Short mmCIF file of C-alpha atoms and ligand atoms in Angstrom, two decimals:
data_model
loop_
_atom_site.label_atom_id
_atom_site.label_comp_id
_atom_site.label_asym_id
_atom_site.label_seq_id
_atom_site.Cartn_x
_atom_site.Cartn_y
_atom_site.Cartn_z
CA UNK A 1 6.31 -18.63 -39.24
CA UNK A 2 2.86 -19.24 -37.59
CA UNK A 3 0.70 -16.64 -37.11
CA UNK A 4 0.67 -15.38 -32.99
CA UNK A 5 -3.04 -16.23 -33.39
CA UNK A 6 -2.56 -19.78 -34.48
CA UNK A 7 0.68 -20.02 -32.23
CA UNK A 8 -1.71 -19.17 -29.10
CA UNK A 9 -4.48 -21.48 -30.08
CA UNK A 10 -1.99 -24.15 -30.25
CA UNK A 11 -0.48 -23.23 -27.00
CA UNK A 12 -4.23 -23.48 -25.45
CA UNK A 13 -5.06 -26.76 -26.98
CA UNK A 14 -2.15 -28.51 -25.64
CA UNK A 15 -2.37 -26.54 -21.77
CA UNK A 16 -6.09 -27.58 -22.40
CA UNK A 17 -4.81 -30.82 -22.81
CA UNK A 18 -2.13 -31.16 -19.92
CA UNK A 19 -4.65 -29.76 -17.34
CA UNK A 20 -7.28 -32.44 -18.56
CA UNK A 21 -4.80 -35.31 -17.74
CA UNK A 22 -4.77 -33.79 -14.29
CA UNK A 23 -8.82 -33.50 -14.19
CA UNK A 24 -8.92 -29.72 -14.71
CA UNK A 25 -11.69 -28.33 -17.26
CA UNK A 26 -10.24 -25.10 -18.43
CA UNK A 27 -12.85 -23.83 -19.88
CA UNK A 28 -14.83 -24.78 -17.01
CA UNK A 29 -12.10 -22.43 -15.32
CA UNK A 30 -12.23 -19.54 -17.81
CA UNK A 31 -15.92 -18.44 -17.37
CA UNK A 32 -15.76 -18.36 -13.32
CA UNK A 33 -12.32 -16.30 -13.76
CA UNK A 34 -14.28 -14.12 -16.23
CA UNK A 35 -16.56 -13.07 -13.95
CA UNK A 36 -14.22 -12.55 -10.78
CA UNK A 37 -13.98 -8.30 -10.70
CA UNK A 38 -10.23 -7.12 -9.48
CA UNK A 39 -10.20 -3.65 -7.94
CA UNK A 40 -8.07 -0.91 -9.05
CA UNK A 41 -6.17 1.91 -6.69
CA UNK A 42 -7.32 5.38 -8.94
CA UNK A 43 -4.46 6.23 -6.57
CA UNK A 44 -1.66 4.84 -8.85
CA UNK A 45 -2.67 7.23 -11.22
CA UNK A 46 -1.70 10.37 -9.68
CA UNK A 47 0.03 9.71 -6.41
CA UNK A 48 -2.73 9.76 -4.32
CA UNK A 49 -3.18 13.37 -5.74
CA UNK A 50 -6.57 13.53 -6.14
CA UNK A 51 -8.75 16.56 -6.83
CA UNK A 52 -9.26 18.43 -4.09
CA UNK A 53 -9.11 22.22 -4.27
CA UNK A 54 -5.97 22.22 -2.34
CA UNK A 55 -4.05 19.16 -3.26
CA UNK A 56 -4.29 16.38 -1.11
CA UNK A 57 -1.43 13.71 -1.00
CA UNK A 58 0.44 11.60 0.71
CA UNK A 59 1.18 11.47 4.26
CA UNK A 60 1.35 9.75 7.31
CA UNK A 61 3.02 6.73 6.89
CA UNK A 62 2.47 6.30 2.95
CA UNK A 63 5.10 7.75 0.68
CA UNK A 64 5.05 7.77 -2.99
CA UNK A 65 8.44 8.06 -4.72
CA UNK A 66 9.22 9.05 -7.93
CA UNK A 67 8.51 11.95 -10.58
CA UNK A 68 7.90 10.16 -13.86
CA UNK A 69 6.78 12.75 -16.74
CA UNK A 70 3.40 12.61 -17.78
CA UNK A 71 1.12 12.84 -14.51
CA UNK A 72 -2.24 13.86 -15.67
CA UNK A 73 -3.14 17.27 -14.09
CA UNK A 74 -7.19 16.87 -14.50
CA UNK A 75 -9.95 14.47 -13.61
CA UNK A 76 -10.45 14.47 -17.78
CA UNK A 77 -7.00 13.44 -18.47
CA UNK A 78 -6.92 10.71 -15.74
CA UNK A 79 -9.85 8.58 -16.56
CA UNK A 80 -8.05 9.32 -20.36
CA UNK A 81 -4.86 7.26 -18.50
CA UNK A 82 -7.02 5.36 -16.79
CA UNK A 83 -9.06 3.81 -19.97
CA UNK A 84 -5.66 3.41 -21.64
CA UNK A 85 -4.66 1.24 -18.84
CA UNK A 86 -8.17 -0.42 -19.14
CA UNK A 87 -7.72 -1.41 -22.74
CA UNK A 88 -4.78 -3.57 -21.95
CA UNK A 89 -5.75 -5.47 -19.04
CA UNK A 90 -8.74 -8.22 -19.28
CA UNK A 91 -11.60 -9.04 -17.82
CA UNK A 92 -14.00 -7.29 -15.07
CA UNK A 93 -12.72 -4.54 -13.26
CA UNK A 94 -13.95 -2.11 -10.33
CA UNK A 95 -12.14 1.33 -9.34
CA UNK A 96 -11.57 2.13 -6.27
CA UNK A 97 -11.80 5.80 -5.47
CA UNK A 98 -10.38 7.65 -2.58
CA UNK A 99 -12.95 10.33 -1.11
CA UNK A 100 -10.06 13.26 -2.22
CA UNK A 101 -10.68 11.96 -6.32
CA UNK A 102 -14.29 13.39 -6.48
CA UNK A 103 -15.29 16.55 -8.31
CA UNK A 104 -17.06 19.77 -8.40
CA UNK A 105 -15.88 20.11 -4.56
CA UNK A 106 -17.75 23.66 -3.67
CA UNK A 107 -15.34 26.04 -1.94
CA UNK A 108 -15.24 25.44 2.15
CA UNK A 109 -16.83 22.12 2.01
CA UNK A 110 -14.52 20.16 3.62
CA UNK A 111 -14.02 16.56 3.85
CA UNK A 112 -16.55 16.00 6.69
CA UNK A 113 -18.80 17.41 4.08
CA UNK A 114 -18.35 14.71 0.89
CA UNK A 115 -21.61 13.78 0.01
CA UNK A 116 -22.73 11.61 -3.28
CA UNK A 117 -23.13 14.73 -5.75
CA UNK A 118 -19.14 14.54 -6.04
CA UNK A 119 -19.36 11.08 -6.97
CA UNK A 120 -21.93 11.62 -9.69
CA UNK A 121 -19.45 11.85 -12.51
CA UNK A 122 -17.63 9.09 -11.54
CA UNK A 123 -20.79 6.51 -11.12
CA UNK A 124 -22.17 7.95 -14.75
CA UNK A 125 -18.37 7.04 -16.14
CA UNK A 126 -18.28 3.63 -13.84
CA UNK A 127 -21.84 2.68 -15.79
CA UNK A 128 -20.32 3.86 -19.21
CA UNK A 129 -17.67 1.61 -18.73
CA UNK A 130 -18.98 -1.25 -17.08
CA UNK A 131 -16.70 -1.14 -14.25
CA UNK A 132 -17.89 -1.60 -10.55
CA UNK A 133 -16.87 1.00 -7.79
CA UNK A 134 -15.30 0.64 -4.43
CA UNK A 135 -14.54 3.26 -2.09
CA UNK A 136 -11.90 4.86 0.60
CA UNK A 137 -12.05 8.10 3.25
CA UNK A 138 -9.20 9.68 3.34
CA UNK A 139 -7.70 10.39 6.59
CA UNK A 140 -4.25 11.91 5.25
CA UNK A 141 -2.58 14.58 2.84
CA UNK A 142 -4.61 17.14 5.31
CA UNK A 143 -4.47 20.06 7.80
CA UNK A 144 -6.45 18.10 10.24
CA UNK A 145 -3.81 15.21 9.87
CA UNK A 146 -0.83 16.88 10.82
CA UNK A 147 -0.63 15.67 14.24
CA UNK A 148 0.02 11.76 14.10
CA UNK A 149 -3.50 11.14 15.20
CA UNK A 150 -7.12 11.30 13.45
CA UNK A 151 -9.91 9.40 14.92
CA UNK A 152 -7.65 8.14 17.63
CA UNK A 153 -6.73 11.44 18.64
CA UNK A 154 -7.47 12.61 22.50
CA UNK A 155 -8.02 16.07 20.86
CA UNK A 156 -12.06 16.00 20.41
CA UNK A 157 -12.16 18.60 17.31
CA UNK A 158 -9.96 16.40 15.31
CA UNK A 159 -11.38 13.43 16.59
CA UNK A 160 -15.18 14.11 15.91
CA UNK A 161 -14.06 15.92 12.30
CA UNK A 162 -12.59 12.44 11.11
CA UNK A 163 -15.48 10.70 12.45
CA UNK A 164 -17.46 12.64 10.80
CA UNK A 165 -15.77 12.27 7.70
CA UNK A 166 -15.87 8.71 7.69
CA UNK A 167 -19.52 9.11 8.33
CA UNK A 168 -19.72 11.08 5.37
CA UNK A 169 -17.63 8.91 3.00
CA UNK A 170 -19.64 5.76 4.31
CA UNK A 171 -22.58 7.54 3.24
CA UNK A 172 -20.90 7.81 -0.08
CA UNK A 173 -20.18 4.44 -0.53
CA UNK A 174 -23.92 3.12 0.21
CA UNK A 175 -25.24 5.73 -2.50
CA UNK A 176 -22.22 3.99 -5.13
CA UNK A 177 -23.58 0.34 -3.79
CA UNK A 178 -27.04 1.66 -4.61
CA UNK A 179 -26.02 3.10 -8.32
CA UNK A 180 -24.57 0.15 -9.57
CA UNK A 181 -26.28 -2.32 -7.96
CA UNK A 182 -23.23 -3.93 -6.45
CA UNK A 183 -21.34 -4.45 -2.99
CA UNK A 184 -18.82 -1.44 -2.62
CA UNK A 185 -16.47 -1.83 -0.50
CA UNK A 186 -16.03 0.78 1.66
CA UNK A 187 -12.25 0.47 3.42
CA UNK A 188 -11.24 2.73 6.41
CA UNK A 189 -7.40 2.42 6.21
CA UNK A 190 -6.35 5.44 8.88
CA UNK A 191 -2.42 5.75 9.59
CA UNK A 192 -2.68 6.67 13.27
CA UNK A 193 0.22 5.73 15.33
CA UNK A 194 3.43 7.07 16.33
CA UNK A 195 7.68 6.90 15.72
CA UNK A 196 8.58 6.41 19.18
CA UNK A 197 6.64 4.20 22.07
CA UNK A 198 3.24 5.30 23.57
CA UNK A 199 3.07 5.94 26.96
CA UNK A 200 -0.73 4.84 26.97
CA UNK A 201 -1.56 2.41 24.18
CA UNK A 202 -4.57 1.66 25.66
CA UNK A 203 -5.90 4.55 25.60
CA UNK A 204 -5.65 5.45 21.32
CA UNK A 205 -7.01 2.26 20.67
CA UNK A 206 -9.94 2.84 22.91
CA UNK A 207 -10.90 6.19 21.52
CA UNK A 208 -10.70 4.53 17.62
CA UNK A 209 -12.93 2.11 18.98
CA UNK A 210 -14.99 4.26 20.14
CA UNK A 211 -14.88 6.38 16.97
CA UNK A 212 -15.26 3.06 14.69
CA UNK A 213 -18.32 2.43 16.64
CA UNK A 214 -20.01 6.11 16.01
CA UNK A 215 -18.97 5.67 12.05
CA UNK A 216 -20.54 2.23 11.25
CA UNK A 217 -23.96 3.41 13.66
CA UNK A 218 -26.06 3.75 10.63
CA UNK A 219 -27.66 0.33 9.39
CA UNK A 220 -26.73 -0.12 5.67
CA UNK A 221 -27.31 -3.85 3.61
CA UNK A 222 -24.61 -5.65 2.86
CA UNK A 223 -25.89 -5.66 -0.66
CA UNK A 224 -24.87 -2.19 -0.77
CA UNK A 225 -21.45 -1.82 1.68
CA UNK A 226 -18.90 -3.88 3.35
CA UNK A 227 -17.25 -2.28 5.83
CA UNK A 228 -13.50 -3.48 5.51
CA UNK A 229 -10.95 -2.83 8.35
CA UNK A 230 -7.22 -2.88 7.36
CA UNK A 231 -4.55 -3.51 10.13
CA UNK A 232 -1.12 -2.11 9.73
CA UNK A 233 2.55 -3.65 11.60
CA UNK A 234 4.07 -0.28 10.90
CA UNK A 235 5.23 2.04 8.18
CA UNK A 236 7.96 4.45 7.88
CA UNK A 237 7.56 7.53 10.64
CA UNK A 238 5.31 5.18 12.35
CA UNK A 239 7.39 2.12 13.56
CA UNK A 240 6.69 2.02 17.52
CA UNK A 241 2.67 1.73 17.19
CA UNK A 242 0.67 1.35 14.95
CA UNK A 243 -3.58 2.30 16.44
CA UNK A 244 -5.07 -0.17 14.03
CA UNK A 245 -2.93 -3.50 14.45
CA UNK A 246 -4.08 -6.60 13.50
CA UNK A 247 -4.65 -7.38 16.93
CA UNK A 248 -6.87 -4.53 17.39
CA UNK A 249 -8.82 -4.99 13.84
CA UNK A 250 -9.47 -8.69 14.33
CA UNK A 251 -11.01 -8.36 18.14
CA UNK A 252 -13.48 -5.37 16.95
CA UNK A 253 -14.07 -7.16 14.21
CA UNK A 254 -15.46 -10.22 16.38
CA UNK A 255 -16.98 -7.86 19.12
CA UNK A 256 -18.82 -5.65 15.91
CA UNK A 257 -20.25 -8.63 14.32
CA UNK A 258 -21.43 -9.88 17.75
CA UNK A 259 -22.99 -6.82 18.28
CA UNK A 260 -24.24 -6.17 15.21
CA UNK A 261 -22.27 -2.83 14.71
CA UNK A 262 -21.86 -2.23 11.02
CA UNK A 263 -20.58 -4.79 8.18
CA UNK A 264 -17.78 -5.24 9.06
CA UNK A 265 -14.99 -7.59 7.17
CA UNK A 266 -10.91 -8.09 7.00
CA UNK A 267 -8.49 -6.36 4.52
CA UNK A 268 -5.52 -8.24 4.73
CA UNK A 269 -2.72 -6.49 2.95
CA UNK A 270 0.16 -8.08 1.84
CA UNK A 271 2.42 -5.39 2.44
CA UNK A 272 1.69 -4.57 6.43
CA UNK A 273 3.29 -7.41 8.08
CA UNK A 274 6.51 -8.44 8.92
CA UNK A 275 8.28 -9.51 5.45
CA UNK A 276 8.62 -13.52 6.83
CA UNK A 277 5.18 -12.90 7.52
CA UNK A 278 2.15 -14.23 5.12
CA UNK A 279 -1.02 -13.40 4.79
CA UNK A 280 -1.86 -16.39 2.96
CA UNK A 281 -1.59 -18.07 5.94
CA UNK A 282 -4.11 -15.48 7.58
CA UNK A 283 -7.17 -16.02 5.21
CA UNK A 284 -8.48 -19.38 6.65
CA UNK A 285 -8.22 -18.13 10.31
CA UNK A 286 -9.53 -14.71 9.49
CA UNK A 287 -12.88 -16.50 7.10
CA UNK A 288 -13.60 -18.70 9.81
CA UNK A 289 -15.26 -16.57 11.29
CA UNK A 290 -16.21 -14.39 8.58
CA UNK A 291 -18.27 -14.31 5.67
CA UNK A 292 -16.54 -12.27 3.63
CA UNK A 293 -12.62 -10.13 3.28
CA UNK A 294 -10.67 -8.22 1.35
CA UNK A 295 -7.60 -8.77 -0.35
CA UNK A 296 -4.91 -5.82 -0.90
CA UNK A 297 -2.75 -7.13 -3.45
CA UNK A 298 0.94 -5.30 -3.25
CA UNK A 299 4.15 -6.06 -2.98
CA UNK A 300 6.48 -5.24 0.03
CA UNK A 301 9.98 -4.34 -0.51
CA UNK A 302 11.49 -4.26 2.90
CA UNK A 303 9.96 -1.43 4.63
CA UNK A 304 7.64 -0.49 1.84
CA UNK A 305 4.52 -1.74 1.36
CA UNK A 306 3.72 -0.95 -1.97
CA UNK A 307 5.51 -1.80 -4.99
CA UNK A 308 3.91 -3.12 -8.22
CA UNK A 309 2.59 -6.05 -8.06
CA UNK A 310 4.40 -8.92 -9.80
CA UNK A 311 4.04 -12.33 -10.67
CA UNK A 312 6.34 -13.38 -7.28
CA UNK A 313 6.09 -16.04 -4.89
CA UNK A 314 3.47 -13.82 -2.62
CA UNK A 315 0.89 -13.25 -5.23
CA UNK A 316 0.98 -16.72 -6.03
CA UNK A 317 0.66 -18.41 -2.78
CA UNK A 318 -1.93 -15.73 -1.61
CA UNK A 319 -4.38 -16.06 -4.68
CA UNK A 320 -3.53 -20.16 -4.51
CA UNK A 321 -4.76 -20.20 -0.68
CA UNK A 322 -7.90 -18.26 -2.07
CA UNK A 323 -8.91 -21.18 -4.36
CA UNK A 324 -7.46 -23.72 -2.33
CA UNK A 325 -9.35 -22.37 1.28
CA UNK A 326 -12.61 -22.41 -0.72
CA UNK A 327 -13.18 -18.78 -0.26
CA UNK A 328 -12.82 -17.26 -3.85
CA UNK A 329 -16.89 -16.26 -3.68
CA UNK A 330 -16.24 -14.48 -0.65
CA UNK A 331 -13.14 -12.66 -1.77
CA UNK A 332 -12.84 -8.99 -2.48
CA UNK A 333 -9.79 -8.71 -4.81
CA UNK A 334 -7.89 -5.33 -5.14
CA UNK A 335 -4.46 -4.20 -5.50
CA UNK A 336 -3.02 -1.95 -3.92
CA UNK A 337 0.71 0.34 -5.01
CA UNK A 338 1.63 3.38 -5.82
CA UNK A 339 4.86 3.99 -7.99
CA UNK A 340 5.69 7.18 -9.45
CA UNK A 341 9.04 6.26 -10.88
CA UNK A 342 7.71 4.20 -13.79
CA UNK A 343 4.84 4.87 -16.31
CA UNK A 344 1.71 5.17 -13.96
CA UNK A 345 -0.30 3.57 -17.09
CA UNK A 346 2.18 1.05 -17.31
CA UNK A 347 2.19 0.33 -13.30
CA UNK A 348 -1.43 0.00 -13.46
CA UNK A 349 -1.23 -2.49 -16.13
CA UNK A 350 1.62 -4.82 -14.97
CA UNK A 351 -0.20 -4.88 -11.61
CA UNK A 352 -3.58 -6.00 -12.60
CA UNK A 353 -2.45 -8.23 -15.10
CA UNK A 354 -0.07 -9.79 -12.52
CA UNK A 355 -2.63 -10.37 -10.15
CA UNK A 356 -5.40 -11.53 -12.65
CA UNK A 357 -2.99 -14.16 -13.96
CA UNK A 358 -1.80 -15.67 -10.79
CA UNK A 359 -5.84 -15.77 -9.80
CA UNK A 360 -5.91 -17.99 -13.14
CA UNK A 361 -3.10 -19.85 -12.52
CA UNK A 362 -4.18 -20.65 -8.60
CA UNK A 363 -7.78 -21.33 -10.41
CA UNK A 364 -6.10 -24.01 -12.82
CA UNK A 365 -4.37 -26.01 -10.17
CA UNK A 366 -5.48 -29.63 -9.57
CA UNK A 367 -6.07 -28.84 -6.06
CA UNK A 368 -8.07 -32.10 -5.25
CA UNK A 369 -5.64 -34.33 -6.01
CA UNK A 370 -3.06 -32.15 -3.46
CA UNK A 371 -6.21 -32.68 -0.98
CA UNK A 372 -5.98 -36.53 -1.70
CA UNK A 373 -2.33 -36.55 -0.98
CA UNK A 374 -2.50 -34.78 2.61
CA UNK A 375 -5.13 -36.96 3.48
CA UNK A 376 -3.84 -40.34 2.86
CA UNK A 377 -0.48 -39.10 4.75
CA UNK A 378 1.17 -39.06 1.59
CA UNK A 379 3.30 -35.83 2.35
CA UNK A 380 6.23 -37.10 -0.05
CA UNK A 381 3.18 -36.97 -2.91
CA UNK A 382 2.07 -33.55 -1.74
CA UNK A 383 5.14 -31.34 -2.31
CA UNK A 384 5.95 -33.57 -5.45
CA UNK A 385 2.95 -32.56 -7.28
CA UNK A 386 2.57 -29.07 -5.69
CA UNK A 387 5.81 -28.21 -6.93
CA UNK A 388 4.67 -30.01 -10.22
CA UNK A 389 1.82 -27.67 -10.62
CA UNK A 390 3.65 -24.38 -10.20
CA UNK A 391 4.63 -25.09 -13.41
CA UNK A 392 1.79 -26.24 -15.27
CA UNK A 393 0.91 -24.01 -18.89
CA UNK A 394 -1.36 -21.68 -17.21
CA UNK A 395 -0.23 -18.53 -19.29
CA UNK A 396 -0.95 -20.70 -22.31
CA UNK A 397 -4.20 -20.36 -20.97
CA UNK A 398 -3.92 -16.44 -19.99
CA UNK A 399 -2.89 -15.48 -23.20
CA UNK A 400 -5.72 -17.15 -24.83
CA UNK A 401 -8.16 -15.45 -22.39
CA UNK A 402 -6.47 -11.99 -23.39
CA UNK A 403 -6.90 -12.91 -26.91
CA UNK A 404 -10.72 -13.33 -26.67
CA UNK A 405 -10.68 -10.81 -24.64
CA UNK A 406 -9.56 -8.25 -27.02
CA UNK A 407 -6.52 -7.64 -25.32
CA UNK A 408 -2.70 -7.27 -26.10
CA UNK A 409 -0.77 -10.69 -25.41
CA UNK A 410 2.15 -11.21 -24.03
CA UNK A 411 3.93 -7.53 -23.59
CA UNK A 412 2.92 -6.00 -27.11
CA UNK A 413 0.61 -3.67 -24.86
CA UNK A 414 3.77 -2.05 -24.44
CA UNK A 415 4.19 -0.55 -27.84
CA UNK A 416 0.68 1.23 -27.87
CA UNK A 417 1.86 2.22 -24.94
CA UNK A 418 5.15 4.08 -25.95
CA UNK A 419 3.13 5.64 -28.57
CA UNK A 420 0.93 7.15 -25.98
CA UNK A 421 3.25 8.00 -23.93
CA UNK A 422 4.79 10.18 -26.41
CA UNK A 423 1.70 11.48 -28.01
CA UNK A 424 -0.16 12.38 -25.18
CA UNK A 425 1.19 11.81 -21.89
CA UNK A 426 4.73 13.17 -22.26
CA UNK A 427 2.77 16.50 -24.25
CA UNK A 428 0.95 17.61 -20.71
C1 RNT B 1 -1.84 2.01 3.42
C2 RNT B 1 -3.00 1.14 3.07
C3 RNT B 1 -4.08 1.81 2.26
C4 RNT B 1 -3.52 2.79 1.26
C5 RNT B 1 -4.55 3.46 0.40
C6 RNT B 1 -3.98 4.60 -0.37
O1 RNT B 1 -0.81 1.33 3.99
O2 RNT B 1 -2.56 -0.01 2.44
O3 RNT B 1 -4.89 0.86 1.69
O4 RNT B 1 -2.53 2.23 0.47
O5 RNT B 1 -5.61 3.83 1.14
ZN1 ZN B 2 -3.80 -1.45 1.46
#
C-alpha cells in the first residue's frame, strides 16, 4: 500500500493537473488562501459562558443546547481547548472574543466599565500564537438585559448603560487593532426586539439609532476598527420584530458613511434570514456601496441560526460569490455556532475546516471561463460547466495544504482528539 504521504502527493499532482487544463494555477491559489485569516467564535468553547464574575450566558434570542462533558471551567483550560482545536485546523486564524471572555474583572466593575487591561492576557496569548483578534460587546446573559430591550430601550438608565458599554468595548477593540497591528473587527450584534407586534416600531429603531450614533462618536482608523452591523429576521422569543433588521442596518449604514459617523460595514449572517433566503445573493448589493463586510459563517437549521458549519450547499455558494463578486480582499471571514451537544473542540474544528475548504474550493474554480459563458449568451454553457466545477479535485488540493501545513488530513484529527478527550477534557 502507498504511503498517505505519497497517496496525497499523487492526489495533488493530478488535481494540479485537472485545474491546469481549465487555466487554474493552484499553487498560484494556495499562497493567497494561505494568507486569508478565518475568525473563530471563543464562544463555541464554552457556551457563550465567558468569565465574568457572575456567569454571563445566553439570552435573548440565542440559545445554546446541549450539555456535552468536558466544558472547561477556567480561562487556562479554554485557550488549553482552544490550542487543541488550533492544532488541527490550517492556516491563519483570528479569535474573536466577546467582551464577557476577558479576565481579572475587579469586583463592581461592570460591563460599562471593560477597558483594555482585561484584554491584556488575551493580546499577549493572541501574539504568542500568531493569531489576529476580533471583538464583540455583549448586550445579553445580563441583569440589565432582562427586559427585551438594551440600547433600544425607552427606559434611559438601561439605554445610556448599553451605550456606554458599547462605548467601552469599542474602546477595547481600537486598543486590540493597535496591539497587533491589524483591523479588528469590532461587531455590535444586540438582540432587541420583541415576541408579539410593536405598537410603535418607529420609535425602537429611532432610539438605536440614536444610540448607534453616540457609540461610533469617537474617530478611530480603519486600520485599527471596523465597525460591523449585523441585522437579524428574527430568532426564537423574538419573532414579531426584530430592532436591528436588515432594513434598518443597511439605511444607517448608508446615512453613517455619508455622514461620516464611525466605520461602519455589513455582517451578513447566514443564519438570520428567511431559510429560502441567501446571503450570497446579498454581498454584491451590500459591497456596492461598501468597501468592506463581514461574513458570519453558520448554518441555519430551521429556526436556528447556528449549527456547525458544514461543507453544504450555503457555505459553498456564499464563499463561491466571494471569489466570484471580486470581493475576497475586502472580506472579513468568521464563523459563527454554538453547539454544546457535540465535542466543543471537535465543533470548532469541523467548522473552520469546513469553511476554510469551501474558501479553497470557491478559490480553485475556473470562474473566467463561467464569465465567458454569460457573456456570449451561452447560458446552456454556463450551468454545464458550473455544475462541472462543483466537482472538480479541490480536497486533493486541501489535503495537500493540511499536509504542509502540519495538520491532520482527512479526519485522523479525530483520534488525537478522542485521546484528549479522555485524558483531559472528560477528567475536569
Ligand atoms: C446572534 C448573532 C451574533 C451571536 C454572537 C454570539 O444571532 O449571530 O453574532 O451569535 O454574538
Ligand atoms: Zn452572527
Amino acid at each position: 500500500m502507498m504511503s498517505q504521504e505519497k497517496l496525497i502527493d499523487r492526489n495533488f499532482e493530478n488535481a494540479k493537473e485537472i485545474y491546469a487544463a481549465y487555466g487554474v494555477d493552484v499553487e498560484k491559489v494556495m499562497g493567497k488562501f494561505d494568507s486569508i485569516p478565518l475568525s473563530i467564535p471563543c464562544w463555541q468553547g464554552d457556551d457563550i459562558g465567558g468569565f465574568e464574575r457572575q456567569g454571563g450566558g445566553a439570552s435573548g434570542g440565542i440559545l445554546v443546547t446541549g450539555n456535552y462533558p468536558g466544558k472547561p471551567r477556567t480561562i487556562a483550560e479554554f485557550r488549553q481547548d482552544l490550542e487543541k482545536a488550533m492544532s488541527y485546523i490550517p492556516g491563519a486564524l483570528k479569535l474573536n472574543l466577546h467582551s464577557t471572555y476577558g479576565e481579572k474583572y475587579e469586583p463592581g466593575v461592570d460591563r460599562d466599565e471593560y477597558a483594555p487591561r482585561h484584554f491584556e492576557g488575551w493580546v499577549k496569548w493572541a501574539k504568542a500564537h500568531k493569531v489576529g483578534l476580533d471583538f464583540n460587546c455583549t448586550t445579553f446573559g445580563h441583569p440589565m438585559a432582562s427586559g427585551d430591550l438594551t440600547i433600544s430601550s425607552p427606559d434611559d438608565k438601561v439605554r445610556k448603560f448599553w451605550v456606554r458599554h458599547m462605548i467601552a468595548a469599542r474602546k477595547i477593540a481600537k486598543y486590540m487593532g493597535e496591539q497587533m497591528g491589524q483591523v479588528c473587527v469590532y461587531n455590535t450584534w444586540v438582540q432587541d426586539g420583541f415576541k408579539d407586534m410593536p405598537a410603535d416600531r418607529m420609535l425602537y429603531r429611532r432610539l438605536m439609532k440614536e444610540s448607534f450614533d453616540e457609540i461610533f462618536a469617537e474617530k478611530i482608523s480603519t486600520d485599527l476598527v471596523y465597525d460591523a452591523l449585523e441585522p437579524k429576521l428574527f430568532a426564537i422569543g423574538v419573532e414579531s420584530y426584530t430592532v436591528g433588521s436588515l432594513d434598518f442596518y443597511l439605511g444607517y449604514h448608508g446615512y453613517a458613511r455619508a455622514a461620516g459617523i464611525g466605520n461602519t460595514i455589513m455582517n451578513l449572517d447566514m443564519g438570520h434570514y428567511h431559510p429560502t433566503e441567501s446571503i450570497a445573493d446579498k454581498i454584491s448589493s451590500v459591497m456596492l456601496f461598501s468597501d468592506k463586510f463581514m461574513a458570519h459563517f453558520t448554518r441555519g437549521v430551521r429556526w436556528d441560526s447556528d449549527h456547525v458549519v458544514i461543507n453544504d450547499d450555503q457555505t459553498n455558494d456564499t464563499m463561491r460569490e466571494i471569489v466570484r463578486a471580486g470581493v475576497l480582499d475586502d472580506a472579513f471571514i468568521g464563523t459563527d455556532y454554538f453547539d454544546a451537544t457535540i465535542n466543543r473542540v471537535a465543533a470548532w474544528t469541523i467548522g473552520s475546516r469546513a469553511t476554510k475548504r469551501a474558501l479553497l474550493a470557491a478559490m480553485l474554480e475556473p470562474t473566467e471561463l463561467l464569465r465567458q459563458a454569460e457573456r456570449g449568451g451561452d447560458k446552456t454553457g454556463r450551468l454545464a460547466l458550473m455544475d462541472e466545477f462543483r466537482s472538480l479535485p479541490s480536497n486533493a488540493v486541501w489535503e495537500k495544504y493540511c499536509g504542509d501545513k502540519g495538520v491532520p488530513v482527512g479526519s485522523s484529527w479525530l483520534t488525537d482528539l478522542r485521546d484528549y478527550e479522555k485524558n483531559v477534557m472528560f477528567k475536569r
